[in-house]
Amino acid sequence: MENKDNVKRVLIISVVVSAALVFLTWLLVPRLDNTIHLPDKGAHWYFWQRADPNFISRLSAWLGYSLHQVFIWLLIIKARKNDRTGSGVVSRYNIAALLINLVFILLHMLQTQIWYDGLAQDVPIWTSQGSVIVMLVLTLVMLTPRRGFIIGKKISLPTRSIKFLNIFHGFFISWALIYTFWFHPMDGSYGLLSGFFYMFLLFTQLSLFNTKLHLNMKWLVVLETMVAVHGTLITLEKANPIWPMFLSGFLFMFAFTYIFGLTKNKLIRIGVIILYIAGVIVMYNVRGFNNLYEVSFIPAALYGGGIVLILLLKLAGKKKAD
């Protein structure tokens, strides 16, 4: 399947399949009605886990996660020998990755129906959240040479460091995605469903390595920005009043960084920033302006993490040069 024009077709099919998988997950929700959950204990508690876990239920999640992870890592290693970065070709390795992810999505769906649990029984919720944040930080830094770090400001990185990121980012990002996917059972609340659709699109991005789509800025910005939708829906579902923190925080990244990779038109960039500020005013007119400081939390985490990573890369590059 090495037609140079097939990447768009594969993307469309992947999006349709992703939507179908989410729909199937929703259809199966009534079969999970008998699952007993412990009472929600607040922000640090993960609600979607069974109250009576056992060895088999835990093993089913960890075994599924481990096999999924190993198969993808082995495929990445093998595919590196077929390096066609940016060629636009969807190779047999891409198709293999898509099929591996599809198989393990279906297996996790079945595992949820039988045993329900994900990795959440054994690891804290911040590990799942943190892995996604680090993934976003890594993406932010990798795209800095193309669109700038903030308001278009570009930061030079050592060539060796860029090469290192290009070679090894797939291993970390695949871990972050697969770990987060198996952290959750495939339950069907609207917050989780939004997360699964987002995850399946990220699996598509992961699978289509070495194609033009993998480097397409518009597609990358869609993926970076969709976390705003998922984070907001999860907090709304839990009736958590801090939902503006997630929406405004991630949209800050769009207004002050992501948009600079989409257009060079200054009026559009300024217009997006003005619309963002207006949106924040509307949200915090409801939430309360005494909580306006929340807007800074997510940008501080992403930009702060990005600065740390850039400094580490510069330091590593300098030592190599010496």
PDB file of N, CA, C and O in Angstrom, residues 45-87:
ATOM      1  N   TRP A  45      -8.951  11.570  43.123  1.00  0.00           N
ATOM      2  CA  TRP A  45      -9.550  10.238  43.073  1.00  0.00           C
ATOM      3  C   TRP A  45     -10.011   9.935  41.655  1.00  0.00           C
ATOM      4  O   TRP A  45     -10.615  10.767  40.990  1.00  0.00           O
ATOM      5  N   TYR A  46      -9.723   8.714  41.207  1.00  0.00           N
ATOM      6  CA  TYR A  46     -10.205   8.288  39.895  1.00  0.00           C
ATOM      7  C   TYR A  46     -11.460   7.455  40.096  1.00  0.00           C
ATOM      8  O   TYR A  46     -11.413   6.379  40.700  1.00  0.00           O
ATOM      9  N   PHE A  47     -12.563   7.945  39.573  1.00  0.00           N
ATOM     10  CA  PHE A  47     -13.860   7.331  39.855  1.00  0.00           C
ATOM     11  C   PHE A  47     -14.070   6.009  39.126  1.00  0.00           C
ATOM     12  O   PHE A  47     -14.627   5.061  39.682  1.00  0.00           O
ATOM     13  N   TRP A  48     -13.611   5.906  37.869  1.00  0.00           N
ATOM     14  CA  TRP A  48     -13.971   4.761  37.026  1.00  0.00           C
ATOM     15  C   TRP A  48     -13.068   3.558  37.294  1.00  0.00           C
ATOM     16  O   TRP A  48     -12.216   3.177  36.481  1.00  0.00           O
ATOM     17  N   GLN A  49     -13.257   2.965  38.456  1.00  0.00           N
ATOM     18  CA  GLN A  49     -12.583   1.717  38.800  1.00  0.00           C
ATOM     19  C   GLN A  49     -13.527   0.901  39.674  1.00  0.00           C
ATOM     20  O   GLN A  49     -14.324   1.457  40.428  1.00  0.00           O
ATOM     21  N   ARG A  50     -13.449  -0.383  39.535  1.00  0.00           N
ATOM     22  CA  ARG A  50     -14.374  -1.236  40.279  1.00  0.00           C
ATOM     23  C   ARG A  50     -14.013  -1.268  41.756  1.00  0.00           C
ATOM     24  O   ARG A  50     -12.842  -1.132  42.135  1.00  0.00           O
ATOM     25  N   ALA A  51     -15.030  -1.468  42.572  1.00  0.00           N
ATOM     26  CA  ALA A  51     -14.826  -1.446  44.022  1.00  0.00           C
ATOM     27  C   ALA A  51     -14.245  -2.752  44.541  1.00  0.00           C
ATOM     28  O   ALA A  51     -13.747  -2.804  45.667  1.00  0.00           O
ATOM     29  N   ASP A  52     -14.297  -3.807  43.719  1.00  0.00           N
ATOM     30  CA  ASP A  52     -13.855  -5.131  44.186  1.00  0.00           C
ATOM     31  C   ASP A  52     -12.824  -5.738  43.236  1.00  0.00           C
ATOM     32  O   ASP A  52     -13.044  -6.811  42.661  1.00  0.00           O
ATOM     33  N   PRO A  53     -11.689  -5.079  43.039  1.00  0.00           N
ATOM     34  CA  PRO A  53     -10.686  -5.622  42.113  1.00  0.00           C
ATOM     35  C   PRO A  53     -10.109  -6.931  42.640  1.00  0.00           C
ATOM     36  O   PRO A  53     -10.094  -7.184  43.845  1.00  0.00           O
ATOM     37  N   ASN A  54      -9.641  -7.756  41.722  1.00  0.00           N
ATOM     38  CA  ASN A  54      -8.975  -8.994  42.116  1.00  0.00           C
ATOM     39  C   ASN A  54      -7.752  -9.198  41.230  1.00  0.00           C
ATOM     40  O   ASN A  54      -7.463  -8.389  40.343  1.00  0.00           O
ATOM     41  N   PHE A  55      -7.049 -10.266  41.474  1.00  0.00           N
ATOM     42  CA  PHE A  55      -5.802 -10.510  40.747  1.00  0.00           C
ATOM     43  C   PHE A  55      -6.038 -10.593  39.243  1.00  0.00           C
ATOM     44  O   PHE A  55      -5.281 -10.016  38.448  1.00  0.00           O
ATOM     45  N   ILE A  56      -7.086 -11.289  38.841  1.00  0.00           N
ATOM     46  CA  ILE A  56      -7.352 -11.475  37.413  1.00  0.00           C
ATOM     47  C   ILE A  56      -7.729 -10.156  36.747  1.00  0.00           C
ATOM     48  O   ILE A  56      -7.276  -9.854  35.634  1.00  0.00           O
ATOM     49  N   SER A  57      -8.542  -9.352  37.419  1.00  0.00           N
ATOM     50  CA  SER A  57      -8.945  -8.074  36.814  1.00  0.00           C
ATOM     51  C   SER A  57      -7.735  -7.164  36.629  1.00  0.00           C
ATOM     52  O   SER A  57      -7.600  -6.484  35.606  1.00  0.00           O
ATOM     53  N   ARG A  58      -6.857  -7.162  37.619  1.00  0.00           N
ATOM     54  CA  ARG A  58      -5.634  -6.364  37.507  1.00  0.00           C
ATOM     55  C   ARG A  58      -4.713  -6.917  36.417  1.00  0.00           C
ATOM     56  O   ARG A  58      -4.153  -6.171  35.613  1.00  0.00           O
ATOM     57  N   LEU A  59      -4.555  -8.228  36.401  1.00  0.00           N
ATOM     58  CA  LEU A  59      -3.683  -8.859  35.410  1.00  0.00           C
ATOM     59  C   LEU A  59      -4.170  -8.578  33.994  1.00  0.00           C
ATOM     60  O   LEU A  59      -3.365  -8.337  33.085  1.00  0.00           O
ATOM     61  N   SER A  60      -5.478  -8.597  33.795  1.00  0.00           N
ATOM     62  CA  SER A  60      -6.024  -8.375  32.453  1.00  0.00           C
ATOM     63  C   SER A  60      -5.631  -7.001  31.918  1.00  0.00           C
ATOM     64  O   SER A  60      -5.314  -6.849  30.730  1.00  0.00           O
ATOM     65  N   ALA A  61      -5.637  -6.000  32.795  1.00  0.00           N
ATOM     66  CA  ALA A  61      -5.272  -4.646  32.368  1.00  0.00           C
ATOM     67  C   ALA A  61      -3.771  -4.539  32.106  1.00  0.00           C
ATOM     68  O   ALA A  61      -3.344  -3.998  31.075  1.00  0.00           O
ATOM     69  N   TRP A  62      -2.975  -5.051  33.021  1.00  0.00           N
ATOM     70  CA  TRP A  62      -1.524  -4.931  32.876  1.00  0.00           C
ATOM     71  C   TRP A  62      -0.993  -5.772  31.714  1.00  0.00           C
ATOM     72  O   TRP A  62      -0.061  -5.354  31.014  1.00  0.00           O
ATOM     73  N   LEU A  63      -1.589  -6.933  31.501  1.00  0.00           N
ATOM     74  CA  LEU A  63      -1.155  -7.772  30.382  1.00  0.00           C
ATOM     75  C   LEU A  63      -1.515  -7.117  29.050  1.00  0.00           C
ATOM     76  O   LEU A  63      -0.693  -7.080  28.120  1.00  0.00           O
ATOM     77  N   GLY A  64      -2.729  -6.587  28.965  1.00  0.00           N
ATOM     78  CA  GLY A  64      -3.139  -5.902  27.740  1.00  0.00           C
ATOM     79  C   GLY A  64      -2.257  -4.704  27.448  1.00  0.00           C
ATOM     80  O   GLY A  64      -1.801  -4.507  26.311  1.00  0.00           O
ATOM     81  N   TYR A  65      -2.001  -3.908  28.481  1.00  0.00           N
ATOM     82  CA  TYR A  65      -1.129  -2.737  28.310  1.00  0.00           C
ATOM     83  C   TYR A  65       0.273  -3.155  27.866  1.00  0.00           C
ATOM     84  O   TYR A  65       0.842  -2.582  26.924  1.00  0.00           O
ATOM     85  N   SER A  66       0.838  -4.143  28.537  1.00  0.00           N
ATOM     86  CA  SER A  66       2.218  -4.552  28.254  1.00  0.00           C
ATOM     87  C   SER A  66       2.371  -5.064  26.829  1.00  0.00           C
ATOM     88  O   SER A  66       3.330  -4.708  26.122  1.00  0.00           O
ATOM     89  N   LEU A  67       1.438  -5.897  26.400  1.00  0.00           N
ATOM     90  CA  LEU A  67       1.518  -6.436  25.041  1.00  0.00           C
ATOM     91  C   LEU A  67       1.350  -5.328  23.999  1.00  0.00           C
ATOM     92  O   LEU A  67       2.077  -5.288  22.998  1.00  0.00           O
ATOM     93  N   HIS A  68       0.405  -4.441  24.238  1.00  0.00           N
ATOM     94  CA  HIS A  68       0.182  -3.308  23.334  1.00  0.00           C
ATOM     95  C   HIS A  68       1.458  -2.479  23.210  1.00  0.00           C
ATOM     96  O   HIS A  68       1.902  -2.138  22.103  1.00  0.00           O
ATOM     97  N   GLN A  69       2.068  -2.195  24.347  1.00  0.00           N
ATOM     98  CA  GLN A  69       3.277  -1.371  24.360  1.00  0.00           C
ATOM     99  C   GLN A  69       4.436  -2.047  23.636  1.00  0.00           C
ATOM    100  O   GLN A  69       5.127  -1.432  22.813  1.00  0.00           O
ATOM    101  N   VAL A  70       4.647  -3.302  23.926  1.00  0.00           N
ATOM    102  CA  VAL A  70       5.775  -4.026  23.330  1.00  0.00           C
ATOM    103  C   VAL A  70       5.615  -4.138  21.815  1.00  0.00           C
ATOM    104  O   VAL A  70       6.577  -3.923  21.061  1.00  0.00           O
ATOM    105  N   PHE A  71       4.415  -4.451  21.356  1.00  0.00           N
ATOM    106  CA  PHE A  71       4.186  -4.574  19.913  1.00  0.00           C
ATOM    107  C   PHE A  71       4.484  -3.255  19.194  1.00  0.00           C
ATOM    108  O   PHE A  71       5.121  -3.248  18.127  1.00  0.00           O
ATOM    109  N   ILE A  72       4.031  -2.149  19.763  1.00  0.00           N
ATOM    110  CA  ILE A  72       4.258  -0.849  19.113  1.00  0.00           C
ATOM    111  C   ILE A  72       5.735  -0.475  19.154  1.00  0.00           C
ATOM    112  O   ILE A  72       6.298   0.010  18.151  1.00  0.00           O
ATOM    113  N   TRP A  73       6.383  -0.694  20.279  1.00  0.00           N
ATOM    114  CA  TRP A  73       7.816  -0.373  20.355  1.00  0.00           C
ATOM    115  C   TRP A  73       8.628  -1.199  19.361  1.00  0.00           C
ATOM    116  O   TRP A  73       9.524  -0.681  18.691  1.00  0.00           O
ATOM    117  N   LEU A  74       8.319  -2.481  19.262  1.00  0.00           N
ATOM    118  CA  LEU A  74       9.040  -3.327  18.310  1.00  0.00           C
ATOM    119  C   LEU A  74       8.810  -2.861  16.876  1.00  0.00           C
ATOM    120  O   LEU A  74       9.735  -2.867  16.048  1.00  0.00           O
ATOM    121  N   LEU A  75       7.593  -2.438  16.596  1.00  0.00           N
ATOM    122  CA  LEU A  75       7.290  -1.953  15.250  1.00  0.00           C
ATOM    123  C   LEU A  75       8.047  -0.659  14.951  1.00  0.00           C
ATOM    124  O   LEU A  75       8.564  -0.471  13.843  1.00  0.00           O
ATOM    125  N   ILE A  76       8.125   0.233  15.935  1.00  0.00           N
ATOM    126  CA  ILE A  76       8.870   1.485  15.743  1.00  0.00           C
ATOM    127  C   ILE A  76      10.335   1.186  15.442  1.00  0.00           C
ATOM    128  O   ILE A  76      10.944   1.784  14.542  1.00  0.00           O
ATOM    129  N   ILE A  77      10.904   0.259  16.190  1.00  0.00           N
ATOM    130  CA  ILE A  77      12.309  -0.108  15.976  1.00  0.00           C
ATOM    131  C   ILE A  77      12.514  -0.647  14.564  1.00  0.00           C
ATOM    132  O   ILE A  77      13.458  -0.270  13.858  1.00  0.00           O
ATOM    133  N   LYS A  78      11.607  -1.510  14.142  1.00  0.00           N
ATOM    134  CA  LYS A  78      11.733  -2.094  12.807  1.00  0.00           C
ATOM    135  C   LYS A  78      11.521  -1.040  11.722  1.00  0.00           C
ATOM    136  O   LYS A  78      12.212  -1.031  10.692  1.00  0.00           O
ATOM    137  N   ALA A  79      10.574  -0.135  11.954  1.00  0.00           N
ATOM    138  CA  ALA A  79      10.251   0.872  10.936  1.00  0.00           C
ATOM    139  C   ALA A  79      11.369   1.886  10.749  1.00  0.00           C
ATOM    140  O   ALA A  79      11.471   2.508   9.688  1.00  0.00           O
ATOM    141  N   ARG A  80      12.194   2.068  11.758  1.00  0.00           N
ATOM    142  CA  ARG A  80      13.300   3.031  11.633  1.00  0.00           C
ATOM    143  C   ARG A  80      14.251   2.658  10.502  1.00  0.00           C
ATOM    144  O   ARG A  80      14.951   3.511   9.954  1.00  0.00           O
ATOM    145  N   LYS A  81      14.260   1.388  10.132  1.00  0.00           N
ATOM    146  CA  LYS A  81      15.108   0.957   9.018  1.00  0.00           C
ATOM    147  C   LYS A  81      14.508   1.365   7.672  1.00  0.00           C
ATOM    148  O   LYS A  81      15.153   1.248   6.640  1.00  0.00           O
ATOM    149  N   ASN A  82      13.241   1.807   7.724  1.00  0.00           N
ATOM    150  CA  ASN A  82      12.549   2.202   6.498  1.00  0.00           C
ATOM    151  C   ASN A  82      12.208   3.685   6.594  1.00  0.00           C
ATOM    152  O   ASN A  82      11.061   4.090   6.507  1.00  0.00           O
ATOM    153  N   ASP A  83      13.225   4.507   6.791  1.00  0.00           N
ATOM    154  CA  ASP A  83      13.049   5.926   7.092  1.00  0.00           C
ATOM    155  C   ASP A  83      12.668   6.715   5.847  1.00  0.00           C
ATOM    156  O   ASP A  83      13.476   6.902   4.950  1.00  0.00           O
ATOM    157  N   ARG A  84      11.413   7.207   5.824  1.00  0.00           N
ATOM    158  CA  ARG A  84      10.951   8.032   4.708  1.00  0.00           C
ATOM    159  C   ARG A  84      10.244   9.264   5.246  1.00  0.00           C
ATOM    160  O   ARG A  84       9.172   9.634   4.786  1.00  0.00           O
ATOM    161  N   THR A  85      10.798   9.862   6.243  1.00  0.00           N
ATOM    162  CA  THR A  85      10.148  10.967   6.923  1.00  0.00           C
ATOM    163  C   THR A  85       9.669  12.030   5.941  1.00  0.00           C
ATOM    164  O   THR A  85      10.434  12.548   5.146  1.00  0.00           O
ATOM    165  N   GLY A  86       8.383  12.338   6.027  1.00  0.00           N
ATOM    166  CA  GLY A  86       7.811  13.391   5.203  1.00  0.00           C
ATOM    167  C   GLY A  86       7.557  13.002   3.764  1.00  0.00           C
ATOM    168  O   GLY A  86       7.214  13.845   2.947  1.00  0.00           O
ATOM    169  N   SER A  87       7.702  11.725   3.418  1.00  0.00           N
ATOM    170  CA  SER A  87       7.554  11.327   2.019  1.00  0.00           C
ATOM    171  C   SER A  87       6.100  11.299   1.576  1.00  0.00           C
ATOM    172  O   SER A  87       5.813  11.362   0.390  1.00  0.00           O
TER     173      SER A  87
END
